[in-house]
Short mmCIF file of N, CA and C in Angstrom, two decimals:
data_model
loop_
_atom_site.label_atom_id
_atom_site.label_comp_id
_atom_site.label_asym_id
_atom_site.label_seq_id
_atom_site.Cartn_x
_atom_site.Cartn_y
_atom_site.Cartn_z
N UNK A 1 -26.98 -32.13 20.98
CA UNK A 1 -25.86 -31.79 21.85
C UNK A 1 -24.56 -31.72 21.05
N UNK A 2 -24.33 -32.69 20.17
CA UNK A 2 -23.12 -32.70 19.35
C UNK A 2 -23.07 -31.47 18.44
N UNK A 3 -24.20 -31.05 17.90
CA UNK A 3 -24.27 -29.87 17.04
C UNK A 3 -23.84 -28.62 17.80
N UNK A 4 -24.25 -28.52 19.06
CA UNK A 4 -23.90 -27.35 19.85
C UNK A 4 -22.39 -27.31 20.08
N UNK A 5 -21.76 -28.44 20.34
CA UNK A 5 -20.32 -28.49 20.52
C UNK A 5 -19.59 -28.04 19.27
N UNK A 6 -20.06 -28.49 18.12
CA UNK A 6 -19.39 -28.20 16.85
C UNK A 6 -19.34 -26.70 16.57
N UNK A 7 -20.32 -25.95 17.01
CA UNK A 7 -20.33 -24.51 16.73
C UNK A 7 -19.30 -23.76 17.57
N UNK A 8 -18.77 -24.37 18.63
CA UNK A 8 -17.79 -23.72 19.48
C UNK A 8 -16.36 -24.10 19.14
N UNK A 9 -16.15 -24.91 18.11
CA UNK A 9 -14.81 -25.28 17.69
C UNK A 9 -14.17 -24.07 17.02
N UNK A 10 -12.96 -23.69 17.47
CA UNK A 10 -12.29 -22.56 16.82
C UNK A 10 -12.04 -22.86 15.34
N UNK A 11 -12.13 -21.84 14.53
CA UNK A 11 -11.93 -22.05 13.10
C UNK A 11 -10.81 -21.14 12.58
N UNK A 12 -10.26 -21.54 11.45
CA UNK A 12 -9.15 -20.82 10.85
C UNK A 12 -9.46 -20.55 9.37
N UNK A 13 -9.03 -19.40 8.88
CA UNK A 13 -9.23 -19.06 7.47
C UNK A 13 -7.92 -19.15 6.71
N UNK A 14 -8.02 -19.59 5.46
CA UNK A 14 -6.88 -19.65 4.56
C UNK A 14 -7.20 -18.76 3.37
N UNK A 15 -6.41 -17.73 3.16
CA UNK A 15 -6.64 -16.78 2.08
C UNK A 15 -5.50 -16.91 1.07
N UNK A 16 -5.87 -17.13 -0.18
CA UNK A 16 -4.88 -17.28 -1.24
C UNK A 16 -5.23 -16.36 -2.39
N UNK A 17 -4.22 -15.68 -2.91
CA UNK A 17 -4.40 -14.88 -4.13
C UNK A 17 -3.36 -15.35 -5.12
N UNK A 18 -3.80 -15.56 -6.37
CA UNK A 18 -2.86 -15.97 -7.40
C UNK A 18 -3.28 -15.37 -8.74
N UNK A 19 -2.38 -15.47 -9.71
CA UNK A 19 -2.69 -14.97 -11.05
C UNK A 19 -3.74 -15.88 -11.69
N UNK A 20 -4.54 -15.29 -12.57
CA UNK A 20 -5.52 -16.09 -13.32
C UNK A 20 -4.77 -17.03 -14.25
N UNK A 21 -5.48 -18.03 -14.76
CA UNK A 21 -4.83 -19.03 -15.64
C UNK A 21 -4.25 -18.37 -16.88
N UNK A 22 -4.87 -17.30 -17.37
CA UNK A 22 -4.36 -16.59 -18.54
C UNK A 22 -3.24 -15.61 -18.17
N UNK A 23 -3.05 -15.38 -16.88
CA UNK A 23 -2.02 -14.47 -16.42
C UNK A 23 -2.36 -13.00 -16.60
N UNK A 24 -3.62 -12.70 -16.89
CA UNK A 24 -4.02 -11.32 -17.15
C UNK A 24 -4.71 -10.65 -15.96
N UNK A 25 -4.73 -11.32 -14.83
CA UNK A 25 -5.39 -10.76 -13.66
C UNK A 25 -5.11 -11.58 -12.42
N UNK A 26 -5.93 -11.34 -11.41
CA UNK A 26 -5.76 -12.01 -10.11
C UNK A 26 -7.10 -12.58 -9.66
N UNK A 27 -7.01 -13.68 -8.94
CA UNK A 27 -8.19 -14.28 -8.34
C UNK A 27 -7.81 -14.68 -6.91
N UNK A 28 -8.75 -14.57 -6.01
CA UNK A 28 -8.48 -14.90 -4.61
C UNK A 28 -9.59 -15.78 -4.07
N UNK A 29 -9.26 -16.54 -3.04
CA UNK A 29 -10.25 -17.39 -2.39
C UNK A 29 -9.95 -17.48 -0.90
N UNK A 30 -11.03 -17.65 -0.14
CA UNK A 30 -10.95 -17.84 1.30
C UNK A 30 -11.62 -19.17 1.63
N UNK A 31 -10.86 -20.04 2.29
CA UNK A 31 -11.43 -21.30 2.78
C UNK A 31 -11.37 -21.25 4.30
N UNK A 32 -12.50 -21.48 4.92
CA UNK A 32 -12.58 -21.52 6.38
C UNK A 32 -12.69 -22.98 6.79
N UNK A 33 -11.84 -23.39 7.73
CA UNK A 33 -11.83 -24.79 8.18
C UNK A 33 -11.98 -24.84 9.69
N UNK A 34 -12.27 -26.04 10.17
CA UNK A 34 -12.22 -26.25 11.61
C UNK A 34 -10.77 -26.54 11.98
N UNK A 35 -10.52 -26.87 13.24
CA UNK A 35 -9.14 -27.07 13.70
C UNK A 35 -8.54 -28.40 13.24
N UNK A 36 -9.30 -29.16 12.42
CA UNK A 36 -8.77 -30.40 11.83
C UNK A 36 -8.53 -30.25 10.33
N UNK A 37 -8.82 -29.06 9.80
CA UNK A 37 -8.62 -28.82 8.38
C UNK A 37 -9.81 -29.17 7.51
N UNK A 38 -10.96 -29.49 8.11
CA UNK A 38 -12.16 -29.82 7.34
C UNK A 38 -12.82 -28.52 6.88
N UNK A 39 -13.05 -28.38 5.58
CA UNK A 39 -13.65 -27.14 5.07
C UNK A 39 -15.06 -26.91 5.61
N UNK A 40 -15.32 -25.68 6.02
CA UNK A 40 -16.64 -25.26 6.48
C UNK A 40 -17.27 -24.24 5.54
N UNK A 41 -16.40 -23.50 4.84
CA UNK A 41 -16.89 -22.44 3.95
C UNK A 41 -15.81 -22.16 2.91
N UNK A 42 -16.25 -21.82 1.69
CA UNK A 42 -15.33 -21.47 0.61
C UNK A 42 -15.93 -20.33 -0.19
N UNK A 43 -15.16 -19.29 -0.41
CA UNK A 43 -15.59 -18.15 -1.21
C UNK A 43 -14.45 -17.79 -2.15
N UNK A 44 -14.80 -17.43 -3.37
CA UNK A 44 -13.80 -16.99 -4.34
C UNK A 44 -14.24 -15.67 -4.94
N UNK A 45 -13.27 -14.83 -5.21
CA UNK A 45 -13.57 -13.57 -5.90
C UNK A 45 -13.67 -13.87 -7.40
N UNK A 46 -14.37 -13.03 -8.11
CA UNK A 46 -14.28 -13.13 -9.56
C UNK A 46 -12.92 -12.52 -9.92
N UNK A 47 -12.35 -12.92 -11.04
CA UNK A 47 -11.02 -12.39 -11.38
C UNK A 47 -11.01 -10.86 -11.51
N UNK A 48 -9.96 -10.27 -11.04
CA UNK A 48 -9.72 -8.83 -11.18
C UNK A 48 -8.71 -8.70 -12.32
N UNK A 49 -9.14 -8.05 -13.40
CA UNK A 49 -8.27 -7.87 -14.56
C UNK A 49 -7.99 -6.38 -14.76
N UNK A 50 -6.87 -5.90 -14.22
CA UNK A 50 -6.56 -4.48 -14.33
C UNK A 50 -6.30 -4.08 -15.78
N UNK A 51 -6.74 -2.87 -16.12
CA UNK A 51 -6.48 -2.32 -17.45
C UNK A 51 -5.02 -1.87 -17.53
N UNK A 52 -4.56 -1.56 -18.71
CA UNK A 52 -3.19 -1.05 -18.87
C UNK A 52 -3.01 0.26 -18.12
N UNK A 53 -4.03 1.08 -18.12
CA UNK A 53 -3.95 2.35 -17.39
C UNK A 53 -3.82 2.08 -15.89
N UNK A 54 -4.62 1.17 -15.37
CA UNK A 54 -4.52 0.84 -13.94
C UNK A 54 -3.15 0.26 -13.62
N UNK A 55 -2.65 -0.62 -14.48
CA UNK A 55 -1.31 -1.19 -14.25
C UNK A 55 -0.26 -0.10 -14.19
N UNK A 56 -0.40 0.90 -15.06
CA UNK A 56 0.55 2.01 -15.09
C UNK A 56 0.41 2.87 -13.84
N UNK A 57 -0.81 3.21 -13.48
CA UNK A 57 -1.03 4.09 -12.34
C UNK A 57 -0.64 3.45 -11.01
N UNK A 58 -0.95 2.18 -10.84
CA UNK A 58 -0.62 1.50 -9.58
C UNK A 58 0.81 1.02 -9.54
N UNK A 59 1.40 0.75 -10.69
CA UNK A 59 2.80 0.32 -10.74
C UNK A 59 3.06 -0.88 -9.85
N UNK A 60 4.11 -0.77 -9.05
CA UNK A 60 4.51 -1.86 -8.15
C UNK A 60 3.54 -2.11 -7.01
N UNK A 61 2.57 -1.23 -6.82
CA UNK A 61 1.59 -1.40 -5.74
C UNK A 61 0.33 -2.12 -6.20
N UNK A 62 0.25 -2.47 -7.48
CA UNK A 62 -0.97 -3.08 -8.02
C UNK A 62 -1.34 -4.37 -7.30
N UNK A 63 -0.41 -5.29 -7.20
CA UNK A 63 -0.71 -6.58 -6.57
C UNK A 63 -1.12 -6.40 -5.11
N UNK A 64 -0.45 -5.50 -4.41
CA UNK A 64 -0.79 -5.22 -3.02
C UNK A 64 -2.21 -4.66 -2.92
N UNK A 65 -2.55 -3.69 -3.77
CA UNK A 65 -3.88 -3.09 -3.75
C UNK A 65 -4.96 -4.14 -4.05
N UNK A 66 -4.75 -4.93 -5.09
CA UNK A 66 -5.72 -5.96 -5.44
C UNK A 66 -5.86 -6.97 -4.31
N UNK A 67 -4.74 -7.43 -3.77
CA UNK A 67 -4.77 -8.45 -2.72
C UNK A 67 -5.40 -7.98 -1.42
N UNK A 68 -5.02 -6.79 -0.98
CA UNK A 68 -5.50 -6.29 0.30
C UNK A 68 -6.88 -5.64 0.17
N UNK A 69 -6.98 -4.64 -0.67
CA UNK A 69 -8.20 -3.82 -0.73
C UNK A 69 -9.35 -4.49 -1.48
N UNK A 70 -9.07 -5.07 -2.63
CA UNK A 70 -10.17 -5.60 -3.46
C UNK A 70 -10.55 -7.04 -3.11
N UNK A 71 -9.56 -7.88 -2.87
CA UNK A 71 -9.87 -9.30 -2.65
C UNK A 71 -9.91 -9.70 -1.18
N UNK A 72 -8.79 -9.55 -0.50
CA UNK A 72 -8.67 -10.05 0.86
C UNK A 72 -9.66 -9.48 1.84
N UNK A 73 -9.69 -8.17 1.92
CA UNK A 73 -10.60 -7.50 2.86
C UNK A 73 -12.05 -7.89 2.57
N UNK A 74 -12.41 -7.88 1.31
CA UNK A 74 -13.79 -8.19 0.91
C UNK A 74 -14.17 -9.63 1.26
N UNK A 75 -13.31 -10.58 0.93
CA UNK A 75 -13.62 -11.98 1.23
C UNK A 75 -13.77 -12.22 2.73
N UNK A 76 -12.89 -11.61 3.51
CA UNK A 76 -12.95 -11.79 4.97
C UNK A 76 -14.23 -11.17 5.53
N UNK A 77 -14.58 -9.99 5.06
CA UNK A 77 -15.79 -9.33 5.56
C UNK A 77 -17.06 -10.07 5.14
N UNK A 78 -17.04 -10.74 3.99
CA UNK A 78 -18.22 -11.44 3.51
C UNK A 78 -18.35 -12.86 4.06
N UNK A 79 -17.34 -13.35 4.74
CA UNK A 79 -17.39 -14.71 5.27
C UNK A 79 -18.51 -14.83 6.31
N UNK A 80 -19.27 -15.90 6.22
CA UNK A 80 -20.35 -16.15 7.17
C UNK A 80 -19.79 -16.52 8.54
N UNK A 81 -18.64 -17.18 8.55
CA UNK A 81 -18.01 -17.61 9.80
C UNK A 81 -16.82 -16.71 10.10
N UNK A 82 -16.77 -16.19 11.29
CA UNK A 82 -15.66 -15.34 11.70
C UNK A 82 -14.57 -16.22 12.30
N UNK A 83 -13.35 -16.00 11.86
CA UNK A 83 -12.25 -16.88 12.23
C UNK A 83 -11.38 -16.30 13.33
N UNK A 84 -10.65 -17.19 13.97
CA UNK A 84 -9.70 -16.81 15.00
C UNK A 84 -8.46 -16.17 14.35
N UNK A 85 -8.12 -16.65 13.16
CA UNK A 85 -6.98 -16.12 12.43
C UNK A 85 -7.12 -16.43 10.95
N UNK A 86 -6.41 -15.66 10.14
CA UNK A 86 -6.36 -15.87 8.70
C UNK A 86 -4.91 -16.16 8.33
N UNK A 87 -4.70 -17.26 7.63
CA UNK A 87 -3.38 -17.63 7.16
C UNK A 87 -3.25 -17.27 5.69
N UNK A 88 -2.08 -16.78 5.30
CA UNK A 88 -1.81 -16.40 3.92
C UNK A 88 -0.43 -16.92 3.53
N UNK A 89 -0.15 -16.93 2.23
CA UNK A 89 1.18 -17.33 1.76
C UNK A 89 2.01 -16.14 1.32
N UNK A 90 1.37 -14.99 1.13
CA UNK A 90 2.07 -13.79 0.69
C UNK A 90 2.15 -12.79 1.83
N UNK A 91 3.37 -12.36 2.14
CA UNK A 91 3.59 -11.43 3.24
C UNK A 91 2.83 -10.13 3.09
N UNK A 92 2.68 -9.64 1.86
CA UNK A 92 2.01 -8.35 1.69
C UNK A 92 0.54 -8.40 2.11
N UNK A 93 -0.04 -9.60 2.16
CA UNK A 93 -1.44 -9.73 2.59
C UNK A 93 -1.60 -9.53 4.10
N UNK A 94 -0.50 -9.49 4.83
CA UNK A 94 -0.58 -9.20 6.27
C UNK A 94 -1.16 -7.81 6.52
N UNK A 95 -1.05 -6.94 5.53
CA UNK A 95 -1.59 -5.58 5.68
C UNK A 95 -3.11 -5.56 5.80
N UNK A 96 -3.76 -6.67 5.51
CA UNK A 96 -5.21 -6.75 5.71
C UNK A 96 -5.54 -6.52 7.18
N UNK A 97 -4.61 -6.85 8.07
CA UNK A 97 -4.82 -6.66 9.50
C UNK A 97 -5.12 -5.20 9.83
N UNK A 98 -4.61 -4.27 9.01
CA UNK A 98 -4.89 -2.85 9.22
C UNK A 98 -6.33 -2.50 8.83
N UNK A 99 -6.94 -3.29 7.98
CA UNK A 99 -8.27 -3.01 7.45
C UNK A 99 -9.38 -3.76 8.20
N UNK A 100 -9.06 -4.96 8.66
CA UNK A 100 -10.05 -5.83 9.31
C UNK A 100 -9.44 -6.29 10.63
N UNK A 101 -10.18 -6.25 11.68
CA UNK A 101 -9.67 -6.61 13.01
C UNK A 101 -9.55 -8.13 13.14
N UNK A 102 -8.45 -8.67 12.58
CA UNK A 102 -8.23 -10.11 12.60
C UNK A 102 -6.73 -10.39 12.68
N UNK A 103 -6.38 -11.50 13.30
CA UNK A 103 -4.98 -11.93 13.36
C UNK A 103 -4.60 -12.47 11.99
N UNK A 104 -3.50 -12.00 11.43
CA UNK A 104 -3.04 -12.43 10.10
C UNK A 104 -1.66 -13.06 10.24
N UNK A 105 -1.50 -14.24 9.62
CA UNK A 105 -0.23 -14.94 9.68
C UNK A 105 0.14 -15.42 8.29
N UNK A 106 1.35 -15.05 7.84
CA UNK A 106 1.91 -15.59 6.60
C UNK A 106 2.75 -16.79 7.00
N UNK A 107 2.60 -17.87 6.26
CA UNK A 107 3.41 -19.05 6.60
C UNK A 107 3.88 -19.77 5.36
N UNK A 108 4.96 -20.51 5.56
CA UNK A 108 5.54 -21.33 4.50
C UNK A 108 6.33 -22.43 5.18
N UNK A 109 6.63 -23.49 4.41
CA UNK A 109 7.38 -24.61 4.97
C UNK A 109 8.79 -24.15 5.35
N UNK A 110 9.27 -24.66 6.47
CA UNK A 110 10.63 -24.35 6.89
C UNK A 110 11.59 -24.79 5.79
N UNK A 111 12.54 -23.92 5.47
CA UNK A 111 13.50 -24.22 4.42
C UNK A 111 13.15 -23.64 3.07
N UNK A 112 11.87 -23.27 2.87
CA UNK A 112 11.48 -22.63 1.61
C UNK A 112 11.85 -21.16 1.70
N UNK A 113 12.22 -20.60 0.56
CA UNK A 113 12.56 -19.18 0.56
C UNK A 113 11.31 -18.36 0.26
N UNK A 114 11.32 -17.14 0.76
CA UNK A 114 10.23 -16.21 0.47
C UNK A 114 10.83 -14.92 -0.06
N UNK A 115 10.03 -14.19 -0.76
CA UNK A 115 10.47 -12.92 -1.33
C UNK A 115 10.39 -11.85 -0.24
N UNK A 116 11.52 -11.26 0.08
CA UNK A 116 11.56 -10.19 1.08
C UNK A 116 11.79 -8.87 0.36
N UNK A 117 10.75 -8.05 0.31
CA UNK A 117 10.90 -6.75 -0.34
C UNK A 117 11.38 -5.71 0.66
N UNK A 118 10.72 -5.66 1.78
CA UNK A 118 11.08 -4.70 2.81
C UNK A 118 10.63 -5.25 4.16
N UNK A 119 11.09 -4.62 5.19
CA UNK A 119 10.73 -5.05 6.53
C UNK A 119 9.30 -4.62 6.83
N UNK A 120 8.48 -5.57 7.23
CA UNK A 120 7.09 -5.27 7.57
C UNK A 120 7.01 -4.70 8.98
N UNK A 121 6.06 -3.80 9.19
CA UNK A 121 5.92 -3.20 10.52
C UNK A 121 5.27 -4.18 11.49
N UNK A 122 5.70 -4.10 12.71
CA UNK A 122 5.15 -4.87 13.83
C UNK A 122 4.80 -6.32 13.47
N UNK A 123 5.79 -7.05 13.03
CA UNK A 123 5.59 -8.45 12.65
C UNK A 123 6.29 -9.34 13.67
N UNK A 124 5.60 -10.39 14.10
CA UNK A 124 6.20 -11.40 14.96
C UNK A 124 6.61 -12.58 14.08
N UNK A 125 7.71 -13.22 14.43
CA UNK A 125 8.20 -14.35 13.65
C UNK A 125 8.42 -15.56 14.54
N UNK A 126 8.33 -16.73 13.92
CA UNK A 126 8.59 -17.95 14.68
C UNK A 126 8.46 -19.19 13.81
N UNK A 127 8.58 -20.33 14.45
CA UNK A 127 8.46 -21.62 13.77
C UNK A 127 7.47 -22.48 14.54
N UNK A 128 6.62 -23.15 13.80
CA UNK A 128 5.69 -24.11 14.38
C UNK A 128 6.20 -25.49 14.01
N UNK A 129 6.47 -26.31 15.03
CA UNK A 129 6.98 -27.66 14.79
C UNK A 129 5.91 -28.66 15.22
N UNK A 130 5.22 -29.27 14.23
CA UNK A 130 4.18 -30.25 14.58
C UNK A 130 4.76 -31.43 15.36
N UNK A 131 3.95 -31.98 16.24
CA UNK A 131 4.39 -33.14 17.01
C UNK A 131 4.38 -34.40 16.15
N UNK A 132 3.57 -34.42 15.10
CA UNK A 132 3.50 -35.56 14.20
C UNK A 132 4.63 -35.50 13.18
N UNK A 133 5.36 -36.59 12.99
CA UNK A 133 6.43 -36.58 11.99
C UNK A 133 5.88 -36.53 10.55
N UNK A 134 4.57 -36.70 10.41
CA UNK A 134 3.93 -36.66 9.09
C UNK A 134 3.95 -35.25 8.51
N UNK A 135 3.90 -34.24 9.35
CA UNK A 135 3.80 -32.85 8.90
C UNK A 135 5.12 -32.12 9.12
N UNK A 136 5.47 -31.27 8.15
CA UNK A 136 6.71 -30.51 8.21
C UNK A 136 6.54 -29.25 9.04
N UNK A 137 7.62 -28.77 9.64
CA UNK A 137 7.56 -27.50 10.36
C UNK A 137 7.23 -26.36 9.40
N UNK A 138 6.60 -25.33 9.92
CA UNK A 138 6.31 -24.13 9.14
C UNK A 138 6.88 -22.91 9.86
N UNK A 139 7.30 -21.97 9.07
CA UNK A 139 7.80 -20.70 9.57
C UNK A 139 6.69 -19.68 9.37
N UNK A 140 6.55 -18.76 10.31
CA UNK A 140 5.47 -17.78 10.18
C UNK A 140 5.95 -16.37 10.48
N UNK A 141 5.23 -15.41 9.93
CA UNK A 141 5.30 -14.01 10.29
C UNK A 141 3.87 -13.59 10.53
N UNK A 142 3.61 -12.91 11.62
CA UNK A 142 2.23 -12.57 11.92
C UNK A 142 2.03 -11.16 12.42
N UNK A 143 0.81 -10.70 12.22
CA UNK A 143 0.35 -9.43 12.78
C UNK A 143 -0.86 -9.79 13.64
N UNK A 144 -0.76 -9.46 14.92
CA UNK A 144 -1.76 -9.89 15.89
C UNK A 144 -2.51 -8.70 16.48
N UNK A 145 -3.72 -8.98 16.92
CA UNK A 145 -4.55 -7.93 17.50
C UNK A 145 -3.86 -7.33 18.73
N UNK A 146 -3.28 -8.18 19.59
CA UNK A 146 -2.50 -7.70 20.74
C UNK A 146 -1.59 -8.82 21.23
N UNK A 147 -0.70 -8.50 22.18
CA UNK A 147 0.30 -9.47 22.66
C UNK A 147 -0.33 -10.68 23.33
N UNK A 148 -1.35 -10.46 24.14
CA UNK A 148 -2.03 -11.57 24.81
C UNK A 148 -2.67 -12.48 23.78
N UNK A 149 -3.29 -11.89 22.81
CA UNK A 149 -3.94 -12.63 21.75
C UNK A 149 -2.93 -13.44 20.95
N UNK A 150 -1.72 -12.89 20.77
CA UNK A 150 -0.68 -13.58 19.99
C UNK A 150 -0.36 -14.96 20.58
N UNK A 151 -0.19 -15.04 21.88
CA UNK A 151 0.14 -16.32 22.52
C UNK A 151 -0.98 -17.34 22.30
N UNK A 152 -2.21 -16.90 22.45
CA UNK A 152 -3.37 -17.77 22.26
C UNK A 152 -3.47 -18.25 20.80
N UNK A 153 -3.24 -17.33 19.87
CA UNK A 153 -3.33 -17.67 18.45
C UNK A 153 -2.23 -18.64 18.05
N UNK A 154 -1.02 -18.43 18.53
CA UNK A 154 0.09 -19.33 18.19
C UNK A 154 -0.16 -20.71 18.80
N UNK A 155 -0.71 -20.78 19.99
CA UNK A 155 -1.05 -22.07 20.59
C UNK A 155 -2.11 -22.78 19.75
N UNK A 156 -3.10 -22.04 19.26
CA UNK A 156 -4.13 -22.61 18.39
C UNK A 156 -3.52 -23.08 17.07
N UNK A 157 -2.62 -22.28 16.51
CA UNK A 157 -1.94 -22.66 15.27
C UNK A 157 -1.13 -23.93 15.46
N UNK A 158 -0.47 -24.05 16.60
CA UNK A 158 0.29 -25.27 16.91
C UNK A 158 -0.65 -26.47 16.98
N UNK A 159 -1.80 -26.30 17.61
CA UNK A 159 -2.80 -27.38 17.69
C UNK A 159 -3.24 -27.80 16.29
N UNK A 160 -3.50 -26.83 15.43
CA UNK A 160 -3.90 -27.14 14.05
C UNK A 160 -2.78 -27.87 13.31
N UNK A 161 -1.54 -27.39 13.47
CA UNK A 161 -0.39 -27.99 12.78
C UNK A 161 -0.16 -29.43 13.23
N UNK A 162 -0.57 -29.76 14.45
CA UNK A 162 -0.46 -31.14 14.93
C UNK A 162 -1.53 -32.04 14.31
N UNK A 163 -2.58 -31.47 13.77
CA UNK A 163 -3.70 -32.23 13.22
C UNK A 163 -3.72 -32.33 11.71
N UNK A 164 -3.20 -31.29 11.02
CA UNK A 164 -3.20 -31.33 9.55
C UNK A 164 -2.10 -30.45 9.00
N UNK A 165 -1.77 -30.67 7.72
CA UNK A 165 -0.72 -29.93 7.02
C UNK A 165 -1.27 -28.56 6.63
N UNK A 166 -0.78 -27.53 7.29
CA UNK A 166 -1.30 -26.18 7.07
C UNK A 166 -1.03 -25.69 5.64
N UNK A 167 0.14 -25.98 5.11
CA UNK A 167 0.49 -25.52 3.77
C UNK A 167 -0.32 -26.25 2.71
N UNK A 168 -0.64 -27.50 2.95
CA UNK A 168 -1.43 -28.29 2.00
C UNK A 168 -2.82 -27.69 1.79
N UNK A 169 -3.33 -26.99 2.79
CA UNK A 169 -4.64 -26.35 2.65
C UNK A 169 -4.62 -25.31 1.52
N UNK A 170 -3.49 -24.62 1.36
CA UNK A 170 -3.37 -23.66 0.25
C UNK A 170 -3.35 -24.37 -1.10
N UNK A 171 -2.75 -25.55 -1.13
CA UNK A 171 -2.73 -26.34 -2.36
C UNK A 171 -4.15 -26.77 -2.74
N UNK A 172 -4.97 -27.08 -1.74
CA UNK A 172 -6.37 -27.43 -2.00
C UNK A 172 -7.12 -26.25 -2.59
N UNK A 173 -6.88 -25.07 -2.05
CA UNK A 173 -7.54 -23.87 -2.57
C UNK A 173 -7.13 -23.62 -4.01
N UNK A 174 -5.85 -23.71 -4.29
CA UNK A 174 -5.35 -23.49 -5.65
C UNK A 174 -5.98 -24.49 -6.62
N UNK A 175 -6.08 -25.75 -6.21
CA UNK A 175 -6.71 -26.77 -7.06
C UNK A 175 -8.19 -26.46 -7.28
N UNK A 176 -8.86 -26.01 -6.23
CA UNK A 176 -10.28 -25.66 -6.34
C UNK A 176 -10.47 -24.49 -7.30
N UNK A 177 -9.57 -23.51 -7.28
CA UNK A 177 -9.67 -22.38 -8.20
C UNK A 177 -9.48 -22.82 -9.65
N UNK A 178 -8.58 -23.76 -9.87
CA UNK A 178 -8.37 -24.29 -11.23
C UNK A 178 -9.61 -25.04 -11.71
N UNK A 179 -10.21 -25.82 -10.83
CA UNK A 179 -11.45 -26.53 -11.19
C UNK A 179 -12.58 -25.55 -11.45
N UNK A 180 -12.67 -24.53 -10.64
CA UNK A 180 -13.69 -23.51 -10.81
C UNK A 180 -13.55 -22.81 -12.17
N UNK A 181 -12.29 -22.53 -12.57
CA UNK A 181 -12.04 -21.90 -13.86
C UNK A 181 -12.46 -22.80 -15.03
N UNK A 182 -12.29 -24.12 -14.86
CA UNK A 182 -12.71 -25.06 -15.91
C UNK A 182 -14.22 -25.16 -16.01
N UNK A 183 -14.90 -25.09 -14.87
CA UNK A 183 -16.35 -25.25 -14.84
C UNK A 183 -17.12 -23.98 -15.19
N UNK A 184 -16.53 -22.83 -14.88
CA UNK A 184 -17.23 -21.57 -15.06
C UNK A 184 -16.27 -20.57 -15.72
N UNK A 185 -16.54 -20.18 -16.97
CA UNK A 185 -15.61 -19.29 -17.69
C UNK A 185 -15.41 -17.93 -17.01
N UNK A 186 -16.31 -17.52 -16.14
CA UNK A 186 -16.11 -16.24 -15.42
C UNK A 186 -14.88 -16.28 -14.53
N UNK A 187 -14.46 -17.48 -14.09
CA UNK A 187 -13.34 -17.61 -13.18
C UNK A 187 -12.04 -17.99 -13.88
N UNK A 188 -12.06 -18.05 -15.19
CA UNK A 188 -10.85 -18.45 -15.95
C UNK A 188 -9.85 -17.34 -15.99
#
């Protein structure tokens, strides 16, 4: 009976893309958690190391292409568990919502600055204030499947923020990627 209940718990995905340790490419990972922040699934891409020609041809769009098309979309589609929403730290990853039918939310701690290149299309903004004084408020920008879904997703995000530090989950992913690079040279 307990096992059956556990399968109906809403889950959330955390997608992170960062430069490789050598700085010559990008690596991404998706961690799927329950609504308490307990990991249920973890997937990492192998590093994407663009050639000089690719860097030249893609120019300023290289990171966006790698993040959205090569890493983000692929990791989300390959996940065994389908999530209610995907959280990211980079605003440009919100464009994954155009490729995969999922709610995408970029978030960061209130008071932290973010890089604003241009105005994103159809983005909702707000602040999540956890009820626990242990966790800091987070600011978000999101792309949602529809308006009705947006209210439900934000309520779920608020529930998660009351239970665990949403930004700390990205720190766990980053640490896991560093450990993975030490253990397996393919991920360095």
